[in-house]
């Protein structure tokens, strides 16, 4: 027992040494357990799985130079592993936090500004989308960012990013005109279409594999009020809803102003399903024709659709935090029959099994159109790493999400969700509807989204990794997130 204890102390000492070195260099920007700054970061994670990890110290940089100092100090010291946190929205343990390592909390890098012409927004990597939208609303411009105001800019953008404006502007990452990034060497550089264009392209979908982005320079576009909100309908209308959704998603000429997320959600405590839509039209047109079939379905249990601005729309009541959480995702062809099949598979799998979980489970199936109107922008705007093209045809992205209170049920819920996804994907495969693409921002830790980008993109990402991080610091010393395939 004494040997195990001394071995544990030996393992922890190098990390403590790194933390003490950082504290000498950065002073109060390095927080230790039980301090107010440390506890504030731990309490800001969305999932319990992340919040329950306890790093040896937390660095809270406020400038790119602080990030550079941090990386210069710890890079290459494999006994000092680290994680990088933005909004802390990804649920899997270790994505943006680390046990007995160093967590770099970017949330003090939040400044937003625009150039004189208001065509580019300069956004700190630790900002939330609410920070960005509140600033830009008053200027009459917007950017293609997250649909939940509390989500962080960094993680969403580096993983692709679906916005209300995606059919007009493409993936969120397609709209980054420049990344300011700290490389493994500690050097602060820019990556854009003319300077380091290979790194610029790699960061558009390549996640945390190449360095720490400290600023995103985002293309803006004029934007005033829009029309949107929440629409809830009865699960008894599911066939009509899935048909209406499929008709919208499969339209040969997808309406570029239309954004839709349609979710079937199950609450195990009352054994009830419900249907909720986040329907948005990004110009001020009430009841636009694209949603006519969906809006005609009765009964409507809740309808908050109306004119609003972006910051208000995205800041509506959000998802609960500090629960156990999981995500799974897949991409399919468009078919109302497939949506019904996925719903039936899920209902058969969870309806009775989740009854036994203390405190219950809330599970949602969120369906989103992925039309060619979105995927065409990759090549138009300089390329990305995602591997999605108009040649894939119109598609649907599924987000299976769940949250629950009982940590003792974690393994059971994870296994049940995995079973649902395996059965759903097999059903889609049999129908010829299973697409290769796995959306990184929605992926489970058991999935491999980067591999789904295709061989050519993966090889390009590996080449960029070798060029800008030759020692593999962000592959080995940053264990969290989705790593480049070996």
mmCIF file of N, CA, C and O in Angstrom, residues 135-206:
data_model
loop_
_atom_site.group_PDB
_atom_site.id
_atom_site.type_symbol
_atom_site.label_atom_id
_atom_site.label_comp_id
_atom_site.label_asym_id
_atom_site.label_seq_id
_atom_site.Cartn_x
_atom_site.Cartn_y
_atom_site.Cartn_z
ATOM 1 N N UNK A 135 -22.994 41.547 -29.148
ATOM 2 C CA UNK A 135 -22.174 42.612 -29.705
ATOM 3 C C UNK A 135 -22.590 42.933 -31.140
ATOM 4 O O UNK A 135 -22.754 44.105 -31.512
ATOM 5 N N UNK A 136 -22.796 41.910 -31.952
ATOM 6 C CA UNK A 136 -23.064 42.125 -33.374
ATOM 7 C C UNK A 136 -24.484 42.580 -33.664
ATOM 8 O O UNK A 136 -24.719 43.267 -34.672
ATOM 9 N N UNK A 137 -25.453 42.192 -32.830
ATOM 10 C CA UNK A 137 -26.841 42.605 -33.064
ATOM 11 C C UNK A 137 -26.952 44.110 -33.227
ATOM 12 O O UNK A 137 -27.687 44.616 -34.089
ATOM 13 N N UNK A 138 -26.236 44.830 -32.393
ATOM 14 C CA UNK A 138 -26.311 46.294 -32.443
ATOM 15 C C UNK A 138 -25.650 46.899 -33.654
ATOM 16 O O UNK A 138 -25.849 48.083 -33.946
ATOM 17 N N UNK A 139 -24.876 46.102 -34.371
ATOM 18 C CA UNK A 139 -24.171 46.597 -35.561
ATOM 19 C C UNK A 139 -24.884 46.221 -36.851
ATOM 20 O O UNK A 139 -24.450 46.607 -37.944
ATOM 21 N N UNK A 140 -25.961 45.438 -36.737
ATOM 22 C CA UNK A 140 -26.715 45.045 -37.929
ATOM 23 C C UNK A 140 -26.040 43.969 -38.755
ATOM 24 O O UNK A 140 -26.331 43.822 -39.945
ATOM 25 N N UNK A 141 -25.124 43.204 -38.124
ATOM 26 C CA UNK A 141 -24.457 42.105 -38.822
ATOM 27 C C UNK A 141 -24.501 40.865 -37.942
ATOM 28 O O UNK A 141 -24.815 40.929 -36.759
ATOM 29 N N UNK A 142 -24.194 39.726 -38.550
ATOM 30 C CA UNK A 142 -24.157 38.462 -37.811
ATOM 31 C C UNK A 142 -23.046 37.597 -38.376
ATOM 32 O O UNK A 142 -22.433 37.915 -39.401
ATOM 33 N N UNK A 143 -22.786 36.478 -37.683
ATOM 34 C CA UNK A 143 -21.857 35.456 -38.153
ATOM 35 C C UNK A 143 -22.564 34.107 -38.045
ATOM 36 O O UNK A 143 -23.553 33.950 -37.334
ATOM 37 N N UNK A 144 -22.041 33.138 -38.769
ATOM 38 C CA UNK A 144 -22.645 31.803 -38.784
ATOM 39 C C UNK A 144 -22.126 31.003 -37.596
ATOM 40 O O UNK A 144 -21.189 30.219 -37.707
ATOM 41 N N UNK A 145 -22.752 31.218 -36.432
ATOM 42 C CA UNK A 145 -22.304 30.572 -35.209
ATOM 43 C C UNK A 145 -23.358 29.645 -34.615
ATOM 44 O O UNK A 145 -24.322 29.279 -35.276
ATOM 45 N N UNK A 146 -23.171 29.287 -33.366
ATOM 46 C CA UNK A 146 -24.011 28.290 -32.715
ATOM 47 C C UNK A 146 -25.438 28.743 -32.485
ATOM 48 O O UNK A 146 -25.734 29.934 -32.412
ATOM 49 N N UNK A 147 -26.318 27.754 -32.333
ATOM 50 C CA UNK A 147 -27.745 28.034 -32.137
ATOM 51 C C UNK A 147 -28.124 28.035 -30.666
ATOM 52 O O UNK A 147 -29.255 28.373 -30.326
ATOM 53 N N UNK A 148 -27.199 27.654 -29.796
ATOM 54 C CA UNK A 148 -27.401 27.771 -28.357
ATOM 55 C C UNK A 148 -26.396 28.789 -27.850
ATOM 56 O O UNK A 148 -25.187 28.627 -28.015
ATOM 57 N N UNK A 149 -26.896 29.838 -27.208
ATOM 58 C CA UNK A 149 -26.051 30.974 -26.850
ATOM 59 C C UNK A 149 -24.917 30.607 -25.908
ATOM 60 O O UNK A 149 -23.865 31.249 -25.916
ATOM 61 N N UNK A 150 -25.093 29.564 -25.097
ATOM 62 C CA UNK A 150 -24.088 29.220 -24.098
ATOM 63 C C UNK A 150 -22.936 28.402 -24.647
ATOM 64 O O UNK A 150 -21.915 28.220 -23.980
ATOM 65 N N UNK A 151 -23.078 27.878 -25.849
ATOM 66 C CA UNK A 151 -22.016 27.069 -26.450
ATOM 67 C C UNK A 151 -20.818 27.958 -26.782
ATOM 68 O O UNK A 151 -20.963 29.112 -27.166
ATOM 69 N N UNK A 152 -19.616 27.399 -26.638
ATOM 70 C CA UNK A 152 -18.415 28.159 -26.909
ATOM 71 C C UNK A 152 -18.104 28.269 -28.389
ATOM 72 O O UNK A 152 -18.429 27.381 -29.188
ATOM 73 N N UNK A 153 -17.434 29.350 -28.745
ATOM 74 C CA UNK A 153 -17.059 29.597 -30.139
ATOM 75 C C UNK A 153 -16.037 28.571 -30.620
ATOM 76 O O UNK A 153 -16.140 28.035 -31.722
ATOM 77 N N UNK A 154 -15.049 28.263 -29.780
ATOM 78 C CA UNK A 154 -13.918 27.472 -30.226
ATOM 79 C C UNK A 154 -14.254 26.059 -30.646
ATOM 80 O O UNK A 154 -13.984 25.653 -31.781
ATOM 81 N N UNK A 155 -14.845 25.291 -29.723
ATOM 82 C CA UNK A 155 -15.123 23.888 -30.012
ATOM 83 C C UNK A 155 -16.071 23.713 -31.179
ATOM 84 O O UNK A 155 -15.842 22.866 -32.060
ATOM 85 N N UNK A 156 -17.133 24.499 -31.202
ATOM 86 C CA UNK A 156 -18.117 24.366 -32.276
ATOM 87 C C UNK A 156 -17.487 24.636 -33.636
ATOM 88 O O UNK A 156 -17.682 23.880 -34.583
ATOM 89 N N UNK A 157 -16.694 25.697 -33.729
ATOM 90 C CA UNK A 157 -16.139 26.090 -35.025
ATOM 91 C C UNK A 157 -15.086 25.100 -35.507
ATOM 92 O O UNK A 157 -15.062 24.731 -36.694
ATOM 93 N N UNK A 158 -14.237 24.625 -34.627
ATOM 94 C CA UNK A 158 -13.174 23.699 -35.020
ATOM 95 C C UNK A 158 -13.724 22.327 -35.398
ATOM 96 O O UNK A 158 -13.061 21.554 -36.093
ATOM 97 N N UNK A 159 -14.962 22.027 -34.954
ATOM 98 C CA UNK A 159 -15.581 20.757 -35.311
ATOM 99 C C UNK A 159 -16.495 20.830 -36.511
ATOM 100 O O UNK A 159 -17.092 19.831 -36.908
ATOM 101 N N UNK A 160 -16.630 21.995 -37.111
ATOM 102 C CA UNK A 160 -17.519 22.188 -38.262
ATOM 103 C C UNK A 160 -18.500 23.308 -37.995
ATOM 104 O O UNK A 160 -18.377 24.403 -38.511
ATOM 105 N N UNK A 161 -19.509 23.019 -37.174
ATOM 106 C CA UNK A 161 -20.450 24.040 -36.748
ATOM 107 C C UNK A 161 -21.644 24.199 -37.667
ATOM 108 O O UNK A 161 -21.494 24.592 -38.823
ATOM 109 N N UNK A 162 -22.833 23.885 -37.137
ATOM 110 C CA UNK A 162 -24.080 24.121 -37.873
ATOM 111 C C UNK A 162 -24.771 25.327 -37.241
ATOM 112 O O UNK A 162 -24.963 25.367 -36.026
ATOM 113 N N UNK A 163 -25.143 26.289 -38.054
ATOM 114 C CA UNK A 163 -25.776 27.511 -37.567
ATOM 115 C C UNK A 163 -27.147 27.686 -38.211
ATOM 116 O O UNK A 163 -27.518 26.967 -39.139
ATOM 117 N N UNK A 164 -27.883 28.662 -37.715
ATOM 118 C CA UNK A 164 -29.142 29.022 -38.361
ATOM 119 C C UNK A 164 -28.915 29.468 -39.801
ATOM 120 O O UNK A 164 -29.822 29.394 -40.631
ATOM 121 N N UNK A 165 -27.712 29.941 -40.078
ATOM 122 C CA UNK A 165 -27.407 30.516 -41.387
ATOM 123 C C UNK A 165 -26.680 29.540 -42.303
ATOM 124 O O UNK A 165 -26.203 29.926 -43.374
ATOM 125 N N UNK A 166 -26.567 28.276 -41.885
ATOM 126 C CA UNK A 166 -25.776 27.306 -42.644
ATOM 127 C C UNK A 166 -26.203 27.197 -44.108
ATOM 128 O O UNK A 166 -25.343 27.132 -44.997
ATOM 129 N N UNK A 167 -27.507 27.175 -44.437
ATOM 130 C CA UNK A 167 -27.869 27.080 -45.858
ATOM 131 C C UNK A 167 -27.483 28.320 -46.680
ATOM 132 O O UNK A 167 -27.396 28.251 -47.904
ATOM 133 N N UNK A 168 -27.249 29.429 -45.985
ATOM 134 C CA UNK A 168 -26.821 30.658 -46.662
ATOM 135 C C UNK A 168 -25.309 30.805 -46.711
ATOM 136 O O UNK A 168 -24.761 31.412 -47.634
ATOM 137 N N UNK A 169 -24.624 30.239 -45.688
ATOM 138 C CA UNK A 169 -23.208 30.536 -45.523
ATOM 139 C C UNK A 169 -22.305 29.316 -45.394
ATOM 140 O O UNK A 169 -21.088 29.441 -45.395
ATOM 141 N N UNK A 170 -22.873 28.110 -45.263
ATOM 142 C CA UNK A 170 -22.074 26.917 -45.084
ATOM 143 C C UNK A 170 -21.814 26.604 -43.620
ATOM 144 O O UNK A 170 -22.420 27.186 -42.716
ATOM 145 N N UNK A 171 -20.938 25.647 -43.390
ATOM 146 C CA UNK A 171 -20.524 25.317 -42.021
ATOM 147 C C UNK A 171 -19.929 26.555 -41.353
ATOM 148 O O UNK A 171 -19.369 27.432 -42.022
ATOM 149 N N UNK A 172 -20.012 26.609 -40.037
ATOM 150 C CA UNK A 172 -19.397 27.733 -39.320
ATOM 151 C C UNK A 172 -17.929 27.865 -39.674
ATOM 152 O O UNK A 172 -17.417 28.977 -39.881
ATOM 153 N N UNK A 173 -17.224 26.739 -39.760
ATOM 154 C CA UNK A 173 -15.789 26.793 -40.057
ATOM 155 C C UNK A 173 -15.502 27.352 -41.438
ATOM 156 O O UNK A 173 -14.420 27.913 -41.678
ATOM 157 N N UNK A 174 -16.454 27.222 -42.370
ATOM 158 C CA UNK A 174 -16.254 27.776 -43.713
ATOM 159 C C UNK A 174 -16.128 29.295 -43.689
ATOM 160 O O UNK A 174 -15.640 29.894 -44.653
ATOM 161 N N UNK A 175 -16.581 29.905 -42.610
ATOM 162 C CA UNK A 175 -16.636 31.358 -42.527
ATOM 163 C C UNK A 175 -15.511 31.963 -41.697
ATOM 164 O O UNK A 175 -15.540 33.151 -41.387
ATOM 165 N N UNK A 176 -14.523 31.143 -41.340
ATOM 166 C CA UNK A 176 -13.334 31.654 -40.662
ATOM 167 C C UNK A 176 -12.339 32.118 -41.716
ATOM 168 O O UNK A 176 -11.843 31.318 -42.513
ATOM 169 N N UNK A 177 -12.061 33.404 -41.739
ATOM 170 C CA UNK A 177 -11.110 33.934 -42.716
ATOM 171 C C UNK A 177 -9.685 33.913 -42.172
ATOM 172 O O UNK A 177 -8.726 34.003 -42.939
ATOM 173 N N UNK A 178 -9.542 33.775 -40.853
ATOM 174 C CA UNK A 178 -8.205 33.708 -40.254
ATOM 175 C C UNK A 178 -8.306 33.109 -38.855
ATOM 176 O O UNK A 178 -9.234 33.405 -38.099
ATOM 177 N N UNK A 179 -7.362 32.234 -38.551
ATOM 178 C CA UNK A 179 -7.189 31.725 -37.197
ATOM 179 C C UNK A 179 -5.901 32.301 -36.622
ATOM 180 O O UNK A 179 -4.846 32.227 -37.270
ATOM 181 N N UNK A 180 -5.951 32.851 -35.428
ATOM 182 C CA UNK A 180 -4.738 33.115 -34.660
ATOM 183 C C UNK A 180 -4.544 31.909 -33.751
ATOM 184 O O UNK A 180 -5.451 31.547 -33.004
ATOM 185 N N UNK A 181 -3.378 31.274 -33.818
ATOM 186 C CA UNK A 181 -3.181 30.002 -33.137
ATOM 187 C C UNK A 181 -1.795 29.934 -32.509
ATOM 188 O O UNK A 181 -0.815 30.428 -33.076
ATOM 189 N N UNK A 182 -1.739 29.331 -31.328
ATOM 190 C CA UNK A 182 -0.468 29.049 -30.670
ATOM 191 C C UNK A 182 -0.071 27.618 -31.008
ATOM 192 O O UNK A 182 -0.802 26.670 -30.701
ATOM 193 N N UNK A 183 1.069 27.471 -31.664
ATOM 194 C CA UNK A 183 1.544 26.152 -32.067
ATOM 195 C C UNK A 183 2.249 25.452 -30.902
ATOM 196 O O UNK A 183 2.487 26.052 -29.847
ATOM 197 N N UNK A 184 2.600 24.203 -31.108
ATOM 198 C CA UNK A 184 3.262 23.421 -30.064
ATOM 199 C C UNK A 184 4.592 24.039 -29.646
ATOM 200 O O UNK A 184 5.057 23.833 -28.522
ATOM 201 N N UNK A 185 5.207 24.804 -30.527
ATOM 202 C CA UNK A 185 6.464 25.493 -30.211
ATOM 203 C C UNK A 185 6.261 26.691 -29.307
ATOM 204 O O UNK A 185 7.234 27.273 -28.809
ATOM 205 N N UNK A 186 4.998 27.103 -29.121
ATOM 206 C CA UNK A 186 4.689 28.321 -28.377
ATOM 207 C C UNK A 186 4.588 29.545 -29.263
ATOM 208 O O UNK A 186 4.239 30.632 -28.793
ATOM 209 N N UNK A 187 4.880 29.385 -30.550
ATOM 210 C CA UNK A 187 4.820 30.500 -31.485
ATOM 211 C C UNK A 187 3.379 30.869 -31.791
ATOM 212 O O UNK A 187 2.530 29.995 -32.002
ATOM 213 N N UNK A 188 3.096 32.164 -31.819
ATOM 214 C CA UNK A 188 1.769 32.662 -32.185
ATOM 215 C C UNK A 188 1.791 32.992 -33.672
ATOM 216 O O UNK A 188 2.590 33.825 -34.121
ATOM 217 N N UNK A 189 0.931 32.352 -34.442
ATOM 218 C CA UNK A 189 0.912 32.575 -35.887
ATOM 219 C C UNK A 189 -0.530 32.765 -36.357
ATOM 220 O O UNK A 189 -1.482 32.505 -35.619
ATOM 221 N N UNK A 190 -0.655 33.191 -37.598
ATOM 222 C CA UNK A 190 -1.952 33.286 -38.263
ATOM 223 C C UNK A 190 -2.030 32.248 -39.363
ATOM 224 O O UNK A 190 -1.020 31.887 -39.977
ATOM 225 N N UNK A 191 -3.242 31.774 -39.616
ATOM 226 C CA UNK A 191 -3.485 30.830 -40.704
ATOM 227 C C UNK A 191 -4.696 31.297 -41.478
ATOM 228 O O UNK A 191 -5.789 31.462 -40.906
ATOM 229 N N UNK A 192 -4.505 31.539 -42.766
ATOM 230 C CA UNK A 192 -5.593 32.033 -43.605
ATOM 231 C C UNK A 192 -5.341 31.596 -45.041
ATOM 232 O O UNK A 192 -4.474 30.755 -45.306
ATOM 233 N N UNK A 193 -6.078 32.156 -45.956
ATOM 234 C CA UNK A 193 -6.005 31.701 -47.353
ATOM 235 C C UNK A 193 -4.660 31.982 -48.004
ATOM 236 O O UNK A 193 -4.294 31.327 -48.987
ATOM 237 N N UNK A 194 -3.912 32.939 -47.475
ATOM 238 C CA UNK A 194 -2.635 33.291 -48.096
ATOM 239 C C UNK A 194 -1.427 32.936 -47.227
ATOM 240 O O UNK A 194 -0.341 32.732 -47.750
ATOM 241 N N UNK A 195 -1.616 32.878 -45.922
ATOM 242 C CA UNK A 195 -0.533 32.534 -44.997
ATOM 243 C C UNK A 195 -0.887 31.221 -44.313
ATOM 244 O O UNK A 195 -1.918 31.123 -43.643
ATOM 245 N N UNK A 196 -0.068 30.206 -44.503
ATOM 246 C CA UNK A 196 -0.314 28.860 -43.954
ATOM 247 C C UNK A 196 -1.701 28.323 -44.356
ATOM 248 O O UNK A 196 -2.496 27.907 -43.512
ATOM 249 N N UNK A 197 -2.009 28.331 -45.644
ATOM 250 C CA UNK A 197 -3.338 27.891 -46.073
ATOM 251 C C UNK A 197 -3.619 26.420 -45.755
ATOM 252 O O UNK A 197 -4.780 26.039 -45.596
ATOM 253 N N UNK A 198 -2.568 25.609 -45.660
ATOM 254 C CA UNK A 198 -2.783 24.202 -45.308
ATOM 255 C C UNK A 198 -3.286 24.069 -43.878
ATOM 256 O O UNK A 198 -4.194 23.272 -43.583
ATOM 257 N N UNK A 199 -2.742 24.867 -42.965
ATOM 258 C CA UNK A 199 -3.201 24.853 -41.570
ATOM 259 C C UNK A 199 -4.604 25.444 -41.457
ATOM 260 O O UNK A 199 -5.446 24.933 -40.705
ATOM 261 N N UNK A 200 -4.866 26.493 -42.223
ATOM 262 C CA UNK A 200 -6.200 27.124 -42.253
ATOM 263 C C UNK A 200 -7.260 26.094 -42.623
ATOM 264 O O UNK A 200 -8.284 25.961 -41.940
ATOM 265 N N UNK A 201 -6.995 25.341 -43.659
ATOM 266 C CA UNK A 201 -7.956 24.327 -44.099
ATOM 267 C C UNK A 201 -8.084 23.201 -43.076
ATOM 268 O O UNK A 201 -9.185 22.720 -42.785
ATOM 269 N N UNK A 202 -6.958 22.799 -42.491
ATOM 270 C CA UNK A 202 -6.983 21.705 -41.520
ATOM 271 C C UNK A 202 -7.799 22.064 -40.280
ATOM 272 O O UNK A 202 -8.497 21.212 -39.717
ATOM 273 N N UNK A 203 -7.714 23.315 -39.857
ATOM 274 C CA UNK A 203 -8.436 23.737 -38.657
ATOM 275 C C UNK A 203 -9.949 23.768 -38.873
ATOM 276 O O UNK A 203 -10.713 23.750 -37.905
ATOM 277 N N UNK A 204 -10.361 23.779 -40.113
ATOM 278 C CA UNK A 204 -11.792 23.789 -40.432
ATOM 279 C C UNK A 204 -12.326 22.354 -40.404
ATOM 280 O O UNK A 204 -12.547 21.723 -41.427
ATOM 281 N N UNK A 205 -12.493 21.846 -39.186
ATOM 282 C CA UNK A 205 -12.947 20.483 -38.971
ATOM 283 C C UNK A 205 -11.951 19.620 -38.229
ATOM 284 O O UNK A 205 -12.286 18.538 -37.749
ATOM 285 N N UNK A 206 -10.691 20.088 -38.114
ATOM 286 C CA UNK A 206 -9.626 19.276 -37.525
ATOM 287 C C UNK A 206 -9.532 19.323 -36.026
ATOM 288 O O UNK A 206 -8.639 18.718 -35.438
#
